[in-house]
């Protein structure tokens, strides 16, 4: 303890305070670094917000006591990861951020008195677009939306009227929207705009992929080339997901790879067929005609008065008779059976399907000493069963040329690893950190090392050199005589001061003078070798004396 006290006493108050200050500074820096690494990571709250909305959001966060960080341009706001959902719900209740869209609140401003009809129409269009964008952004899976409406003005005496149209750009929270959700958005917009048809609405995502195309000028919806590719890719992905679900249920998750190629026909075909069946006769109408005819026959009689006598005496001499005939006619009309069939085949029919499946074998568990287990390929019987399942799952049709291939191959990086065992990260695994986080940690480490090597190390070395220059070994000097001989040469027999036969007081005076001369000479040598440290030491003494 006395040695430490004497060491700090020789250094002086200035050097002691300097050492303590530098040590405290470095300790605070290292503590801040460790606190930063061990503290809660900040997560993105909102991005691409305007300066005005950023001010409103930060003011609301200050009122709620939520810590936040702003990006250099002020367009992104970061809060602790555990407070992200709470902050978003709190700000959503206040209508923040509005994403820059303007709704019907534009008419709340009392400035409509001096506006022209053109300005009023533009404000109405802006309000309608903003309200539709807010409604679409409130749907599940949609981050934000931007709506553009084209509402042609109806001119006087106009014969051909232009139909309204709409364009929508959607930023998604997840990968893709389903076809039903896309149709729902189109119908929503069409129902909110007067005269707008659903097939006149075009929808795109933030990557520029076409989700729904508008109708062509002739009214046909017509699938473009990119739409054909999207439909084919969707069909292949659907079949691939089905096969992968079946195969992974047998061989295990991650032990199957599936590739599907579908050749599809997108031609729209309309076919009309008319067939006559002569054997299938049907009575359509029946007509029947009957007639009866009667004729009187006999000899010729001369005209006389006796023929007119009432008793008939005058006609007794004549002979005669009657002839009667009957006829019937029936007409039957038959209709031949006829069948008319009209069939419309929409595009998207699969003409040929090719499925390739690669399955991994089985790997035994690792041994006690960490050695990887043995790899065992699949048997032929297992591959045949998997092939039968795949064919049944995809609707295999041999007549149209479908092919299904199932092959057993060892997967890369799986032969020596136990099944289902994931590699755990080490203690210093930084793969979970974001690139910005890694860059921040690296910069802080470099700054700490630079502070230690370029500030602390030279300062401590200078203080140590100053201590050596200010504290010469007076004990050694006291034992050294004027002529460089050691002090024991000036001592008498038995270690007592003095020389044999000399006076003790004179011997003590001689030794004291020798010590002073030796000390003065050593101090002069130190001052010549270290002038700057000596001057600093003298200044320290003077300041302490005052």
PDB file of N, CA, C and O in Angstrom, residues 323-353:
ATOM      1  N   UNK A 323    -126.060 -44.774-108.457  1.00  0.00           N
ATOM      2  CA  UNK A 323    -124.649 -45.193-108.246  1.00  0.00           C
ATOM      3  C   UNK A 323    -124.034 -44.308-107.152  1.00  0.00           C
ATOM      4  O   UNK A 323    -124.149 -43.083-107.215  1.00  0.00           O
ATOM      5  N   UNK A 324    -123.346 -44.890-106.097  1.00  0.00           N
ATOM      6  CA  UNK A 324    -122.772 -44.146-104.966  1.00  0.00           C
ATOM      7  C   UNK A 324    -121.315 -44.578-104.793  1.00  0.00           C
ATOM      8  O   UNK A 324    -120.999 -45.759-104.832  1.00  0.00           O
ATOM      9  N   UNK A 325    -120.373 -43.553-104.570  1.00  0.00           N
ATOM     10  CA  UNK A 325    -118.928 -43.836-104.383  1.00  0.00           C
ATOM     11  C   UNK A 325    -118.398 -43.025-103.185  1.00  0.00           C
ATOM     12  O   UNK A 325    -118.830 -41.902-102.940  1.00  0.00           O
ATOM     13  N   UNK A 326    -117.450 -43.620-102.422  1.00  0.00           N
ATOM     14  CA  UNK A 326    -116.833 -42.980-101.261  1.00  0.00           C
ATOM     15  C   UNK A 326    -115.294 -43.049-101.402  1.00  0.00           C
ATOM     16  O   UNK A 326    -114.757 -44.043-101.906  1.00  0.00           O
ATOM     17  N   UNK A 327    -114.542 -41.982-100.876  1.00  0.00           N
ATOM     18  CA  UNK A 327    -113.058 -41.942-100.925  1.00  0.00           C
ATOM     19  C   UNK A 327    -112.524 -41.284 -99.635  1.00  0.00           C
ATOM     20  O   UNK A 327    -113.151 -40.400 -99.068  1.00  0.00           O
ATOM     21  N   UNK A 328    -111.353 -41.768 -99.164  1.00  0.00           N
ATOM     22  CA  UNK A 328    -110.691 -41.225 -97.950  1.00  0.00           C
ATOM     23  C   UNK A 328    -109.196 -41.009 -98.230  1.00  0.00           C
ATOM     24  O   UNK A 328    -108.561 -41.853 -98.862  1.00  0.00           O
ATOM     25  N   UNK A 329    -108.605 -39.904 -97.717  1.00  0.00           N
ATOM     26  CA  UNK A 329    -107.171 -39.565 -97.926  1.00  0.00           C
ATOM     27  C   UNK A 329    -106.565 -39.090 -96.592  1.00  0.00           C
ATOM     28  O   UNK A 329    -107.136 -38.253 -95.908  1.00  0.00           O
ATOM     29  N   UNK A 330    -105.438 -39.660 -96.243  1.00  0.00           N
ATOM     30  CA  UNK A 330    -104.744 -39.313 -94.991  1.00  0.00           C
ATOM     31  C   UNK A 330    -103.296 -38.894 -95.309  1.00  0.00           C
ATOM     32  O   UNK A 330    -102.591 -39.617 -96.030  1.00  0.00           O
ATOM     33  N   UNK A 331    -102.813 -37.760 -94.736  1.00  0.00           N
ATOM     34  CA  UNK A 331    -101.447 -37.242 -94.941  1.00  0.00           C
ATOM     35  C   UNK A 331    -100.739 -37.129 -93.587  1.00  0.00           C
ATOM     36  O   UNK A 331    -101.265 -36.474 -92.669  1.00  0.00           O
ATOM     37  N   UNK A 332     -99.594 -37.802 -93.463  1.00  0.00           N
ATOM     38  CA  UNK A 332     -98.791 -37.778 -92.213  1.00  0.00           C
ATOM     39  C   UNK A 332     -97.451 -37.110 -92.499  1.00  0.00           C
ATOM     40  O   UNK A 332     -96.725 -37.538 -93.424  1.00  0.00           O
ATOM     41  N   UNK A 333     -97.094 -36.067 -91.749  1.00  0.00           N
ATOM     42  CA  UNK A 333     -95.802 -35.356 -91.873  1.00  0.00           C
ATOM     43  C   UNK A 333     -94.860 -35.792 -90.746  1.00  0.00           C
ATOM     44  O   UNK A 333     -95.238 -35.760 -89.563  1.00  0.00           O
ATOM     45  N   UNK A 334     -93.639 -36.205 -91.103  1.00  0.00           N
ATOM     46  CA  UNK A 334     -92.625 -36.647 -90.154  1.00  0.00           C
ATOM     47  C   UNK A 334     -91.485 -35.601 -90.077  1.00  0.00           C
ATOM     48  O   UNK A 334     -91.160 -34.945 -91.077  1.00  0.00           O
ATOM     49  N   UNK A 335     -90.864 -35.476 -88.882  1.00  0.00           N
ATOM     50  CA  UNK A 335     -89.714 -34.570 -88.650  1.00  0.00           C
ATOM     51  C   UNK A 335     -88.508 -35.425 -88.258  1.00  0.00           C
ATOM     52  O   UNK A 335     -88.600 -36.260 -87.365  1.00  0.00           O
ATOM     53  N   UNK A 336     -87.386 -35.177 -88.959  1.00  0.00           N
ATOM     54  CA  UNK A 336     -86.157 -35.919 -88.655  1.00  0.00           C
ATOM     55  C   UNK A 336     -85.479 -35.287 -87.434  1.00  0.00           C
ATOM     56  O   UNK A 336     -85.384 -34.069 -87.313  1.00  0.00           O
ATOM     57  N   UNK A 337     -84.983 -36.111 -86.518  1.00  0.00           N
ATOM     58  CA  UNK A 337     -84.339 -35.629 -85.291  1.00  0.00           C
ATOM     59  C   UNK A 337     -83.038 -34.875 -85.629  1.00  0.00           C
ATOM     60  O   UNK A 337     -82.225 -35.352 -86.440  1.00  0.00           O
ATOM     61  N   UNK A 338     -82.867 -33.670 -85.011  1.00  0.00           N
ATOM     62  CA  UNK A 338     -81.676 -32.838 -85.252  1.00  0.00           C
ATOM     63  C   UNK A 338     -81.132 -32.341 -83.909  1.00  0.00           C
ATOM     64  O   UNK A 338     -81.898 -31.928 -83.032  1.00  0.00           O
ATOM     65  N   UNK A 339     -79.797 -32.382 -83.729  1.00  0.00           N
ATOM     66  CA  UNK A 339     -79.131 -31.941 -82.499  1.00  0.00           C
ATOM     67  C   UNK A 339     -78.115 -30.855 -82.847  1.00  0.00           C
ATOM     68  O   UNK A 339     -77.258 -31.070 -83.717  1.00  0.00           O
ATOM     69  N   UNK A 340     -78.225 -29.709 -82.184  1.00  0.00           N
ATOM     70  CA  UNK A 340     -77.289 -28.593 -82.379  1.00  0.00           C
ATOM     71  C   UNK A 340     -76.516 -28.382 -81.078  1.00  0.00           C
ATOM     72  O   UNK A 340     -77.138 -28.193 -80.017  1.00  0.00           O
ATOM     73  N   UNK A 341     -75.199 -28.398 -81.155  1.00  0.00           N
ATOM     74  CA  UNK A 341     -74.338 -28.274 -79.965  1.00  0.00           C
ATOM     75  C   UNK A 341     -73.302 -27.178 -80.194  1.00  0.00           C
ATOM     76  O   UNK A 341     -72.622 -27.169 -81.206  1.00  0.00           O
ATOM     77  N   UNK A 342     -73.196 -26.266 -79.230  1.00  0.00           N
ATOM     78  CA  UNK A 342     -72.200 -25.186 -79.273  1.00  0.00           C
ATOM     79  C   UNK A 342     -71.347 -25.267 -78.014  1.00  0.00           C
ATOM     80  O   UNK A 342     -71.880 -25.207 -76.895  1.00  0.00           O
ATOM     81  N   UNK A 343     -70.058 -25.454 -78.192  1.00  0.00           N
ATOM     82  CA  UNK A 343     -69.129 -25.564 -77.053  1.00  0.00           C
ATOM     83  C   UNK A 343     -68.049 -24.497 -77.175  1.00  0.00           C
ATOM     84  O   UNK A 343     -67.553 -24.230 -78.273  1.00  0.00           O
ATOM     85  N   UNK A 344     -67.716 -23.887 -76.031  1.00  0.00           N
ATOM     86  CA  UNK A 344     -66.685 -22.850 -75.961  1.00  0.00           C
ATOM     87  C   UNK A 344     -65.595 -23.346 -75.024  1.00  0.00           C
ATOM     88  O   UNK A 344     -65.871 -23.637 -73.847  1.00  0.00           O
ATOM     89  N   UNK A 345     -64.387 -23.467 -75.539  1.00  0.00           N
ATOM     90  CA  UNK A 345     -63.243 -23.923 -74.749  1.00  0.00           C
ATOM     91  C   UNK A 345     -62.374 -22.722 -74.412  1.00  0.00           C
ATOM     92  O   UNK A 345     -61.807 -22.083 -75.312  1.00  0.00           O
ATOM     93  N   UNK A 346     -62.319 -22.386 -73.114  1.00  0.00           N
ATOM     94  CA  UNK A 346     -61.476 -21.286 -72.674  1.00  0.00           C
ATOM     95  C   UNK A 346     -60.011 -21.708 -72.662  1.00  0.00           C
ATOM     96  O   UNK A 346     -59.674 -22.886 -72.543  1.00  0.00           O
ATOM     97  N   UNK A 347     -59.105 -20.739 -72.777  1.00  0.00           N
ATOM     98  CA  UNK A 347     -57.686 -21.026 -72.768  1.00  0.00           C
ATOM     99  C   UNK A 347     -57.205 -21.473 -71.399  1.00  0.00           C
ATOM    100  O   UNK A 347     -57.827 -21.204 -70.380  1.00  0.00           O
ATOM    101  N   UNK A 348     -56.105 -22.158 -71.379  1.00  0.00           N
ATOM    102  CA  UNK A 348     -55.521 -22.614 -70.129  1.00  0.00           C
ATOM    103  C   UNK A 348     -55.550 -24.111 -69.966  1.00  0.00           C
ATOM    104  O   UNK A 348     -55.281 -24.614 -68.872  1.00  0.00           O
ATOM    105  N   UNK A 349     -55.840 -24.853 -71.015  1.00  0.00           N
ATOM    106  CA  UNK A 349     -55.870 -26.303 -70.927  1.00  0.00           C
ATOM    107  C   UNK A 349     -54.448 -26.858 -70.990  1.00  0.00           C
ATOM    108  O   UNK A 349     -53.616 -26.393 -71.772  1.00  0.00           O
ATOM    109  N   UNK A 350     -54.179 -27.825 -70.143  1.00  0.00           N
ATOM    110  CA  UNK A 350     -52.851 -28.453 -70.114  1.00  0.00           C
ATOM    111  C   UNK A 350     -52.757 -29.477 -71.249  1.00  0.00           C
ATOM    112  O   UNK A 350     -53.533 -30.425 -71.310  1.00  0.00           O
ATOM    113  N   UNK A 351     -51.788 -29.275 -72.135  1.00  0.00           N
ATOM    114  CA  UNK A 351     -51.578 -30.193 -73.246  1.00  0.00           C
ATOM    115  C   UNK A 351     -50.595 -31.300 -72.889  1.00  0.00           C
ATOM    116  O   UNK A 351     -50.724 -32.427 -73.361  1.00  0.00           O
ATOM    117  N   UNK A 352     -49.604 -30.963 -72.084  1.00  0.00           N
ATOM    118  CA  UNK A 352     -48.592 -31.955 -71.710  1.00  0.00           C
ATOM    119  C   UNK A 352     -47.967 -31.533 -70.388  1.00  0.00           C
ATOM    120  O   UNK A 352     -47.751 -30.346 -70.151  1.00  0.00           O
ATOM    121  N   UNK A 353     -47.690 -32.517 -69.532  1.00  0.00           N
ATOM    122  CA  UNK A 353     -47.180 -32.242 -68.192  1.00  0.00           C
ATOM    123  C   UNK A 353     -45.954 -33.106 -67.937  1.00  0.00           C
ATOM    124  O   UNK A 353     -45.955 -34.319 -68.208  1.00  0.00           O
TER     125      UNK A 353
END
